[in-house]
PDB file of C-alpha atoms in Angstrom:
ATOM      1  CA  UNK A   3      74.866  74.605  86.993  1.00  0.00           C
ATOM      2  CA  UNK A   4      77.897  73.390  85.844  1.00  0.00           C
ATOM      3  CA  UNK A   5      80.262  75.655  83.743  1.00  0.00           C
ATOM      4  CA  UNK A   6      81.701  73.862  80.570  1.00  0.00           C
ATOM      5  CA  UNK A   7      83.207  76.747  78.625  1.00  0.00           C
ATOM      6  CA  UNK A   8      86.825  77.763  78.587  1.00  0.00           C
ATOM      7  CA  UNK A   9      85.394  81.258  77.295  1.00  0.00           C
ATOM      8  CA  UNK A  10      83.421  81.814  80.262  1.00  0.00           C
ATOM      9  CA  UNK A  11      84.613  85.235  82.237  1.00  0.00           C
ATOM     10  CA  UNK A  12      84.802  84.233  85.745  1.00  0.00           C
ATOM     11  CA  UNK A  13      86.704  80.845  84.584  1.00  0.00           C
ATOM     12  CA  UNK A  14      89.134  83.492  82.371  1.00  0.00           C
ATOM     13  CA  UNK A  15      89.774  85.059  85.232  1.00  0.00           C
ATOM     14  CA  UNK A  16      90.684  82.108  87.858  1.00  0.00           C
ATOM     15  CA  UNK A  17      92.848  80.894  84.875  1.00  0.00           C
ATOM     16  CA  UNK A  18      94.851  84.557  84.512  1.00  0.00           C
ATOM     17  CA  UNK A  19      95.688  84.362  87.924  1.00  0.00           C
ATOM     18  CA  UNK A  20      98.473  81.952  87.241  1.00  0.00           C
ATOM     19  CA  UNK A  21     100.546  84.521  86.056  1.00  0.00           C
ATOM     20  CA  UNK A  22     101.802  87.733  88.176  1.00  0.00           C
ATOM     21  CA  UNK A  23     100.812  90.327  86.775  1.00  0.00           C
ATOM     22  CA  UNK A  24      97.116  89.192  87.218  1.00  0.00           C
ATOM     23  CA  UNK A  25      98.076  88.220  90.645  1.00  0.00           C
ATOM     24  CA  UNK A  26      98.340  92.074  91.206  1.00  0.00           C
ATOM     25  CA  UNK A  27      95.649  93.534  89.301  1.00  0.00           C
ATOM     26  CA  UNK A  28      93.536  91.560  90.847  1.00  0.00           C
ATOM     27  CA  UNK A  29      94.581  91.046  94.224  1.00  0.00           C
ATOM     28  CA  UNK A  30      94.087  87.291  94.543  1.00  0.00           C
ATOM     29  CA  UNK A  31      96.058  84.078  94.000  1.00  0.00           C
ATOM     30  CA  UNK A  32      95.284  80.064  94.029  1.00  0.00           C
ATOM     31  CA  UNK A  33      95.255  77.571  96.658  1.00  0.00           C
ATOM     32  CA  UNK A  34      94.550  73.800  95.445  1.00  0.00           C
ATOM     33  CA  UNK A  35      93.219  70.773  97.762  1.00  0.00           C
ATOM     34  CA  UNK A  36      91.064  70.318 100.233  1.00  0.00           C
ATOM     35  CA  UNK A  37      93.875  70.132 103.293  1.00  0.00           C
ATOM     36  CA  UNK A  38      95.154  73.775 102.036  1.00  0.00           C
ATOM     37  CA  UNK A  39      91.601  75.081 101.312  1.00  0.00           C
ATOM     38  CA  UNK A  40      90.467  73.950 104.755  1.00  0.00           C
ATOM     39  CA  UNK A  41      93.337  75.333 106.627  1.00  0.00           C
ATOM     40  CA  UNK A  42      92.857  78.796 104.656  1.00  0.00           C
ATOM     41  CA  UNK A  43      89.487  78.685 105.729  1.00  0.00           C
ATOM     42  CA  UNK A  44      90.257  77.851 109.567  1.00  0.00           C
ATOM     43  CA  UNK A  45      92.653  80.769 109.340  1.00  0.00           C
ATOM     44  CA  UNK A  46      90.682  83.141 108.665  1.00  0.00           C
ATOM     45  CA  UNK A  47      91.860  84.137 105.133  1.00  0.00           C
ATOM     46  CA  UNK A  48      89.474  85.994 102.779  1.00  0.00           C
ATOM     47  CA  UNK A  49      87.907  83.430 100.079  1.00  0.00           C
ATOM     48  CA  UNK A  50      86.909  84.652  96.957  1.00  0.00           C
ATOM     49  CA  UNK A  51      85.357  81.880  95.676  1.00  0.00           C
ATOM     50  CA  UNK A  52      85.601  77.523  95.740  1.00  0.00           C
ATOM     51  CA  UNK A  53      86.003  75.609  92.385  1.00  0.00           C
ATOM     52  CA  UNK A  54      84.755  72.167  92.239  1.00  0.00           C
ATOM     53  CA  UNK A  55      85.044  70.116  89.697  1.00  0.00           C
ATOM     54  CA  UNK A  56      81.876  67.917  88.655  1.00  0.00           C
ATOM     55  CA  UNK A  57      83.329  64.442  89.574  1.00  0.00           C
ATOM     56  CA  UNK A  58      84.384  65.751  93.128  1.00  0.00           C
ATOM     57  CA  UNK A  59      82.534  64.339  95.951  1.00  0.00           C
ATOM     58  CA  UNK A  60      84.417  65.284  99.091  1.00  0.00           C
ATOM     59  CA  UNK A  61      83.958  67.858 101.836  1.00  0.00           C
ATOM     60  CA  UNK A  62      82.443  71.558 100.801  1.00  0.00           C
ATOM     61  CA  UNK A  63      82.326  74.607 102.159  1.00  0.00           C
ATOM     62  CA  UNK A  64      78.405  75.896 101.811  1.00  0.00           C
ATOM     63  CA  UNK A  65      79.061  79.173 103.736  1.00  0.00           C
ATOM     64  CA  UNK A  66      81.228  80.368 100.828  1.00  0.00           C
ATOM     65  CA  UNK A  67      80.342  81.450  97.048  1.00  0.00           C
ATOM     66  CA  UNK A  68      81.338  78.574  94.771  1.00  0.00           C
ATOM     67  CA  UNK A  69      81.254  77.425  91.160  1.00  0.00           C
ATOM     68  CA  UNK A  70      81.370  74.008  89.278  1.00  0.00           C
ATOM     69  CA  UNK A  71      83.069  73.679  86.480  1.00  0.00           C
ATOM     70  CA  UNK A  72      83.629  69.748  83.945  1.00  0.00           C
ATOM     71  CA  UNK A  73      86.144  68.239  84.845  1.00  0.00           C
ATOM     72  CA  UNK A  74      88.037  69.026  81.988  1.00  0.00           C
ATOM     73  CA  UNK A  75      87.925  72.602  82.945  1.00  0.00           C
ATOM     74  CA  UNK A  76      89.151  71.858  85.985  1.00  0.00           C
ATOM     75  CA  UNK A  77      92.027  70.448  84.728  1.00  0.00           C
ATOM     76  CA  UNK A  78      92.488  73.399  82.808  1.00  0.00           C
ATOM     77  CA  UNK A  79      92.556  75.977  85.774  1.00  0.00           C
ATOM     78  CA  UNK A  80      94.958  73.042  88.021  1.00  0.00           C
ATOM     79  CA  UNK A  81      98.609  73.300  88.439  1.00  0.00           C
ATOM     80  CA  UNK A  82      98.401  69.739  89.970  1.00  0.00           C
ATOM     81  CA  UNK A  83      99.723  66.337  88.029  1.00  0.00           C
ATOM     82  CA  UNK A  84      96.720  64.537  89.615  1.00  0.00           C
ATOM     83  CA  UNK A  85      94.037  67.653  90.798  1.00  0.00           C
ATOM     84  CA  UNK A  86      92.134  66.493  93.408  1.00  0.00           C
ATOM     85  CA  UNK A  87      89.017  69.043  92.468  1.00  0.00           C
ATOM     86  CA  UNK A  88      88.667  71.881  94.783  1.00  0.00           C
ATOM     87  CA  UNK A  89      90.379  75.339  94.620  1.00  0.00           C
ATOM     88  CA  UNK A  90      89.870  78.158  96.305  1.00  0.00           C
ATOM     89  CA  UNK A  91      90.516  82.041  95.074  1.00  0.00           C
ATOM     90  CA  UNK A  92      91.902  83.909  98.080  1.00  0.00           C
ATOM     91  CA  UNK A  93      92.757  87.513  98.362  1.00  0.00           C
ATOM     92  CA  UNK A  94      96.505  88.036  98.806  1.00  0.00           C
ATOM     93  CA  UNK A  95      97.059  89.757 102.552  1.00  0.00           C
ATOM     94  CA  UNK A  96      98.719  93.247 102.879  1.00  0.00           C
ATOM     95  CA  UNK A  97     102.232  92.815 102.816  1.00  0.00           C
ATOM     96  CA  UNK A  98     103.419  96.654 103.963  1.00  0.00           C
ATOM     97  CA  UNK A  99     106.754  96.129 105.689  1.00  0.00           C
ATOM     98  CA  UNK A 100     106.016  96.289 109.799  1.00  0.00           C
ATOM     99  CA  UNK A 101     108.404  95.629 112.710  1.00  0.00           C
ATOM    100  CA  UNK A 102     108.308  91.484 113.468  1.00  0.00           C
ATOM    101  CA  UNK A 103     106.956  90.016 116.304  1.00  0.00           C
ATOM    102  CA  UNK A 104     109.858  87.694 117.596  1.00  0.00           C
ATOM    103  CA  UNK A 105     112.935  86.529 115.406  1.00  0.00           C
ATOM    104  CA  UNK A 106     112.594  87.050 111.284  1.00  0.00           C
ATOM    105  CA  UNK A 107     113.267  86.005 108.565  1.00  0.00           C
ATOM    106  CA  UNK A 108     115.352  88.233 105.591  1.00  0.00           C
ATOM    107  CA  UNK A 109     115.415  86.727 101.784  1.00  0.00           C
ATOM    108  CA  UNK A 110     117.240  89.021 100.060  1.00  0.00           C
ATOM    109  CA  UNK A 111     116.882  87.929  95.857  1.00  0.00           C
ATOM    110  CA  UNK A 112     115.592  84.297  96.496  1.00  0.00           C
ATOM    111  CA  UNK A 113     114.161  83.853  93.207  1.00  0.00           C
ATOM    112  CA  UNK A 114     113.092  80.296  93.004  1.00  0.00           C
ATOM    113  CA  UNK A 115     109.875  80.015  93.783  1.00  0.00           C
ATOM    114  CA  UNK A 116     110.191  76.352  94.766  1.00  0.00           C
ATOM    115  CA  UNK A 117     112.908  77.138  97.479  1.00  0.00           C
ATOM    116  CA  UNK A 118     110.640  80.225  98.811  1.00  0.00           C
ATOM    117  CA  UNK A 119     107.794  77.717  99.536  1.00  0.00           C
ATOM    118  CA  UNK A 120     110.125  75.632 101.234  1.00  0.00           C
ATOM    119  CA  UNK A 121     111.396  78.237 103.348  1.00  0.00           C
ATOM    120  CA  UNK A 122     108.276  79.454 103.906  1.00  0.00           C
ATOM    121  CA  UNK A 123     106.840  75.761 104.932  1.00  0.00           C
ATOM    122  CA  UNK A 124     110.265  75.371 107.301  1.00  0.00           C
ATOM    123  CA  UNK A 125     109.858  79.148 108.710  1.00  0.00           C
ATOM    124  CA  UNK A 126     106.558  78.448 109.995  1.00  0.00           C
ATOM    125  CA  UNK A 127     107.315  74.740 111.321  1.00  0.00           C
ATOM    126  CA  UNK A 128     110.527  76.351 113.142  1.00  0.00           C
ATOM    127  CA  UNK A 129     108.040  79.690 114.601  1.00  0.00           C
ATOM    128  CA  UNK A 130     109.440  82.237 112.400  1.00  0.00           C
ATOM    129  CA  UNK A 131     106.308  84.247 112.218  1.00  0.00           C
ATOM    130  CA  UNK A 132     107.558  87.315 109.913  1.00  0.00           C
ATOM    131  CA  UNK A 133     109.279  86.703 106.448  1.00  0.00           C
ATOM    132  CA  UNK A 134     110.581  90.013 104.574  1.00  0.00           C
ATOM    133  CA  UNK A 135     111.524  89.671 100.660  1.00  0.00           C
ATOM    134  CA  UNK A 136     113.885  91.782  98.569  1.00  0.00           C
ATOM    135  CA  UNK A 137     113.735  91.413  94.566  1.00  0.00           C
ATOM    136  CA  UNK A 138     112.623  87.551  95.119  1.00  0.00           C
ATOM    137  CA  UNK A 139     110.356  85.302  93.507  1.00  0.00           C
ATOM    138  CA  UNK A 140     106.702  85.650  94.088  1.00  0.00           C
ATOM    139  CA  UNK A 141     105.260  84.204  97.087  1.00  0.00           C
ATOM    140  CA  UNK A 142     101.959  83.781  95.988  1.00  0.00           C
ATOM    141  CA  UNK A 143     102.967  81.862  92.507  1.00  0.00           C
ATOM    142  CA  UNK A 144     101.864  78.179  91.798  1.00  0.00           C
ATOM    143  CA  UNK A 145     104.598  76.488  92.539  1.00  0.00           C
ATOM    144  CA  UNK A 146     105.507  78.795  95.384  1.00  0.00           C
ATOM    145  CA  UNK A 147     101.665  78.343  97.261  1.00  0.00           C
ATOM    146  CA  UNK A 148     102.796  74.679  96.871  1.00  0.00           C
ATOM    147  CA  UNK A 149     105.727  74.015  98.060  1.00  0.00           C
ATOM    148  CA  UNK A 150     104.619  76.473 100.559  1.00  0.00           C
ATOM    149  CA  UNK A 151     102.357  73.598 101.871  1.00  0.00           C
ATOM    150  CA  UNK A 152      99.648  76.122 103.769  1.00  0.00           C
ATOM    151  CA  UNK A 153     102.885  77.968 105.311  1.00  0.00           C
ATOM    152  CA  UNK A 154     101.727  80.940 103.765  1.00  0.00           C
ATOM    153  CA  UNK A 155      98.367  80.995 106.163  1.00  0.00           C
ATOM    154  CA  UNK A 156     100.250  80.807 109.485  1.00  0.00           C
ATOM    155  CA  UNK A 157     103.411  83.618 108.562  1.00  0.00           C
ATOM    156  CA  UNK A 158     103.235  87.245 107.779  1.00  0.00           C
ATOM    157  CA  UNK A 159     104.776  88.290 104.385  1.00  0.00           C
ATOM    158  CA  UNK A 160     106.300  91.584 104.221  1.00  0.00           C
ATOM    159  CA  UNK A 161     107.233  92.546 100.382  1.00  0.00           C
ATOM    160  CA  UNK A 162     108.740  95.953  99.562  1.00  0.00           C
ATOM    161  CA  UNK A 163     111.935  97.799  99.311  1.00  0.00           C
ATOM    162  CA  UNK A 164     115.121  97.444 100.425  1.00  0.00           C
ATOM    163  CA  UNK A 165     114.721 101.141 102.364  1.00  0.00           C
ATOM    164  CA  UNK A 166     111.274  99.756 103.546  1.00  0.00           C
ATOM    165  CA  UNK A 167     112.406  96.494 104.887  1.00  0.00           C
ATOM    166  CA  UNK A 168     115.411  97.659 106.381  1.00  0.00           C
ATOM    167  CA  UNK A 169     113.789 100.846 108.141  1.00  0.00           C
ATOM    168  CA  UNK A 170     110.821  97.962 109.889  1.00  0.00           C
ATOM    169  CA  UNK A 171     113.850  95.964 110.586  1.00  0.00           C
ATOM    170  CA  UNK A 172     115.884  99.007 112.406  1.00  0.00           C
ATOM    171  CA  UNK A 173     116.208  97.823 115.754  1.00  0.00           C
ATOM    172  CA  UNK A 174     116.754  93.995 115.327  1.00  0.00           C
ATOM    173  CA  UNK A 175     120.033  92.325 114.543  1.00  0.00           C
ATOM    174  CA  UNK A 176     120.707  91.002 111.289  1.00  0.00           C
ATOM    175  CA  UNK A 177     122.962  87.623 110.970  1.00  0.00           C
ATOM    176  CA  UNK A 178     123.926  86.863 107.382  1.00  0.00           C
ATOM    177  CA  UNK A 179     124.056  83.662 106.008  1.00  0.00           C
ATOM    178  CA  UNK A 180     127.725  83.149 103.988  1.00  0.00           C
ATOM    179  CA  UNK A 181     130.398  80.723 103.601  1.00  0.00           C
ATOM    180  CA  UNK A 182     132.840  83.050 105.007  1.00  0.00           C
ATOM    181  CA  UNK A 183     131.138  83.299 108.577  1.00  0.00           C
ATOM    182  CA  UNK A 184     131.360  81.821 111.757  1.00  0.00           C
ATOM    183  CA  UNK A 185     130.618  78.400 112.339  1.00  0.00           C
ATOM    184  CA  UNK A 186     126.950  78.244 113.467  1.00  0.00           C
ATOM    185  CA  UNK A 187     127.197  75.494 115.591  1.00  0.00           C
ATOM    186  CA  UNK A 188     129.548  77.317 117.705  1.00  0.00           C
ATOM    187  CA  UNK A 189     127.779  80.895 117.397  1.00  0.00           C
ATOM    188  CA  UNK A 190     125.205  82.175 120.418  1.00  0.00           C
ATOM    189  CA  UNK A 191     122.641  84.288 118.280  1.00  0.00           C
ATOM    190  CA  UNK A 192     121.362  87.713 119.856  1.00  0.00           C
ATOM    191  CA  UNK A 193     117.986  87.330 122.216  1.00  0.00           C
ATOM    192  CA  UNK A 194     116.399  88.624 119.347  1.00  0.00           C
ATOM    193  CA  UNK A 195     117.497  88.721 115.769  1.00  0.00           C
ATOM    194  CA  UNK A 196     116.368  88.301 111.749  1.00  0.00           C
ATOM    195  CA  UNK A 197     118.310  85.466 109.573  1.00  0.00           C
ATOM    196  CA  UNK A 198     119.058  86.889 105.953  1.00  0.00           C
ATOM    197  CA  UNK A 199     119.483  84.095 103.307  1.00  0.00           C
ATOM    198  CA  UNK A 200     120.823  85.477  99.727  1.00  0.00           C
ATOM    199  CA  UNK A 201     119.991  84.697  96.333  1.00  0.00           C
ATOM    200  CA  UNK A 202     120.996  81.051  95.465  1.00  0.00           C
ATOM    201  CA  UNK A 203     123.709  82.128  93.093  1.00  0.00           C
ATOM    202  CA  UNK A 204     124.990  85.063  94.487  1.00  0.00           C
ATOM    203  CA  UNK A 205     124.651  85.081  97.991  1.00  0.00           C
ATOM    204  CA  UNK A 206     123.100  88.153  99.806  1.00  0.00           C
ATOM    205  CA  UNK A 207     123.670  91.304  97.997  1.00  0.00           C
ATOM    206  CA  UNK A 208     126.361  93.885  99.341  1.00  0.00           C
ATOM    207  CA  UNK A 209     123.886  97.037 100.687  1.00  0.00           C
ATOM    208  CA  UNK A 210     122.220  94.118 102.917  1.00  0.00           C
ATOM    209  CA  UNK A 211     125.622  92.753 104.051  1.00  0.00           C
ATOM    210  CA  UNK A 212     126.866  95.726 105.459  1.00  0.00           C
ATOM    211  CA  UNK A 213     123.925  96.535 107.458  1.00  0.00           C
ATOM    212  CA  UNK A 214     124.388  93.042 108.893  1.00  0.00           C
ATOM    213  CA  UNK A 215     126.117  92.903 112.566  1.00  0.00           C
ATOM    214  CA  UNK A 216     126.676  88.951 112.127  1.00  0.00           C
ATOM    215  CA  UNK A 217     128.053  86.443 109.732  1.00  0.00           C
ATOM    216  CA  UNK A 218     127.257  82.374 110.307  1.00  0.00           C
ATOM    217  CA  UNK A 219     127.828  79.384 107.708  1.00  0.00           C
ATOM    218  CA  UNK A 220     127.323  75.725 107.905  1.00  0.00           C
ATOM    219  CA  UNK A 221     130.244  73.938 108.232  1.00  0.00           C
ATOM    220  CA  UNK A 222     130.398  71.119 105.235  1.00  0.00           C
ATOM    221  CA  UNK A 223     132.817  68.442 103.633  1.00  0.00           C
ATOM    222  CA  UNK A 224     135.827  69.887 101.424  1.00  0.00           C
ATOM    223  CA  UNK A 225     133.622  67.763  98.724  1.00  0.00           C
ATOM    224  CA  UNK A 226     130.708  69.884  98.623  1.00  0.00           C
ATOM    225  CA  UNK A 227     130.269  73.294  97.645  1.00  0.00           C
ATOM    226  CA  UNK A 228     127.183  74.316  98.706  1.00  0.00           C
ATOM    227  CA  UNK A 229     123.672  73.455  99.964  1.00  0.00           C
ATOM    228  CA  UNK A 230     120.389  74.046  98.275  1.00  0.00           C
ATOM    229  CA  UNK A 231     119.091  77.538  99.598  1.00  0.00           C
ATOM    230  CA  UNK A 232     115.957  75.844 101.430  1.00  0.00           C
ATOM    231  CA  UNK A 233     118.047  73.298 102.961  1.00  0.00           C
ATOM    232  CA  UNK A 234     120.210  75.946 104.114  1.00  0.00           C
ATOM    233  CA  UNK A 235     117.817  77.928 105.358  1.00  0.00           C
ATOM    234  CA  UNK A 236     115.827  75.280 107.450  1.00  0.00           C
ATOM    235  CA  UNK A 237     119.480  74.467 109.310  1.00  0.00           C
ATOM    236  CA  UNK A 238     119.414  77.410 110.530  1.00  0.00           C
ATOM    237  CA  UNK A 239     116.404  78.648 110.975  1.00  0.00           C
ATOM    238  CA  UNK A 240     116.544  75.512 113.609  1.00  0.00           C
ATOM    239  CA  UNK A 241     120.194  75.982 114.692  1.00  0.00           C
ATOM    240  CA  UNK A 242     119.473  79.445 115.787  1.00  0.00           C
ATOM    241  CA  UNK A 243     116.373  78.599 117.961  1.00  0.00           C
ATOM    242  CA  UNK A 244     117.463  75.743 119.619  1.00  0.00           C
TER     243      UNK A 244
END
């Protein structure tokens, strides 16, 4: 059967999801297209449901509860300039702040939820398995989920507060990411350590700065003030694991 009403409840609900607060009261966000529905599926993430729409004719998954909707509607519940018509409803993961597994990631305020799925993408190309956010944009947002590029699968998120994050992040070094620091292609990281990147107007807030033992910056041309926060944060997310 294929769905043609806007009106219809479960297509309501798919549609709510883009914002937040439905996010949370329902537990579950959006993935879009078949390479980040596949990989979601090969890692073992929960899957509500698959949207189709009625024009697609590409892989499915049969194992897992689906709906068809006109392609209209489709369009409708997309956040893609050109959808390529399959979605997939996923529960979002427990995020409970835990100790990381090797060397983390810190984002204290990033609120830009096209630089946090850049970060995200880069953090998992570079091995940073954990990522821990303070007051930040949400990771589990459109635009986020896609910039993200199936990042999000392959890391663990860790949301809560700054008391939270710092107590799981007790016994590992923090090195802060500011202009005023040392020069990062002359600085030896710790064995083990967690990178905090700040807010991309203010920098990383004070309470986190003090707790941090480090300070490193990327050295740059009198010309240019600063570099886009997922630009800086793939540098050295790379610099510090080489």
């Amino acid at each position: 059967m294929v769905i043609v009403s806007k009106n219809n409840p479960q297509v309501k609900q798919i549609l709510s999801l883009k914002e937040k607060k439905y996010r949370k009261l329902y537990g579950e966000y959006l993935v879009e297209g078949i390479k980040q529905v596949r990989e979601a599926s090969e890692a073992g993430y929960e899957i509500e449901k698959i949207v189709y729409s009625q024009s697609y004719a590409g892989e499915e998954f049969r194992s897992i509860e689906s709906m068809v909707v006109a392609d209209n509607l489709f369009e409708r519940l997309s956040d893609e300039v050109t959808p390529q018509g399959v979605l997939a409803v996923l529960k979002i993961p427990k995020m409970l702040p835990m100790p990381p597994r090797s060397n983390a990631l810190l984002l204290d305020g990033v609120s830009d939820p096209g630089n946090l799925g850049t970060i995200i993408r880069t953090a998992n190309a570079a091995g940073y398995e954990d990522i821990y956010l303070i007051n930040g944009a949400d990771p589990f947002s459109p635009k986020c989920v896609r910039s993200a590029m199936s990042g999000l699968f392959f890391v663990r998120i860790h949301v809560g507060s700054r008391e939270e994050i710092l107590a799981a992040l007790n016994e590992i070094p923090l090195v802060c990411a500011d202009m005023d620091g040392e020069n990062v292609f002359e600085f030896t990281p710790p064995k083990r350590f967690c990178l905090v990147i700040g807010n991309e107007a203010n920098g990383v807030s004070e309470s986190i700065r003090k707790k941090c033992e480090r300070t490193i910056r990327i050295p740059m041309r009198e010309t240019c003030e600063s570099l886009n926060a997922g630009v800086s944060a793939g540098i050295l997310m790379y610099m510090l694991s080489r």
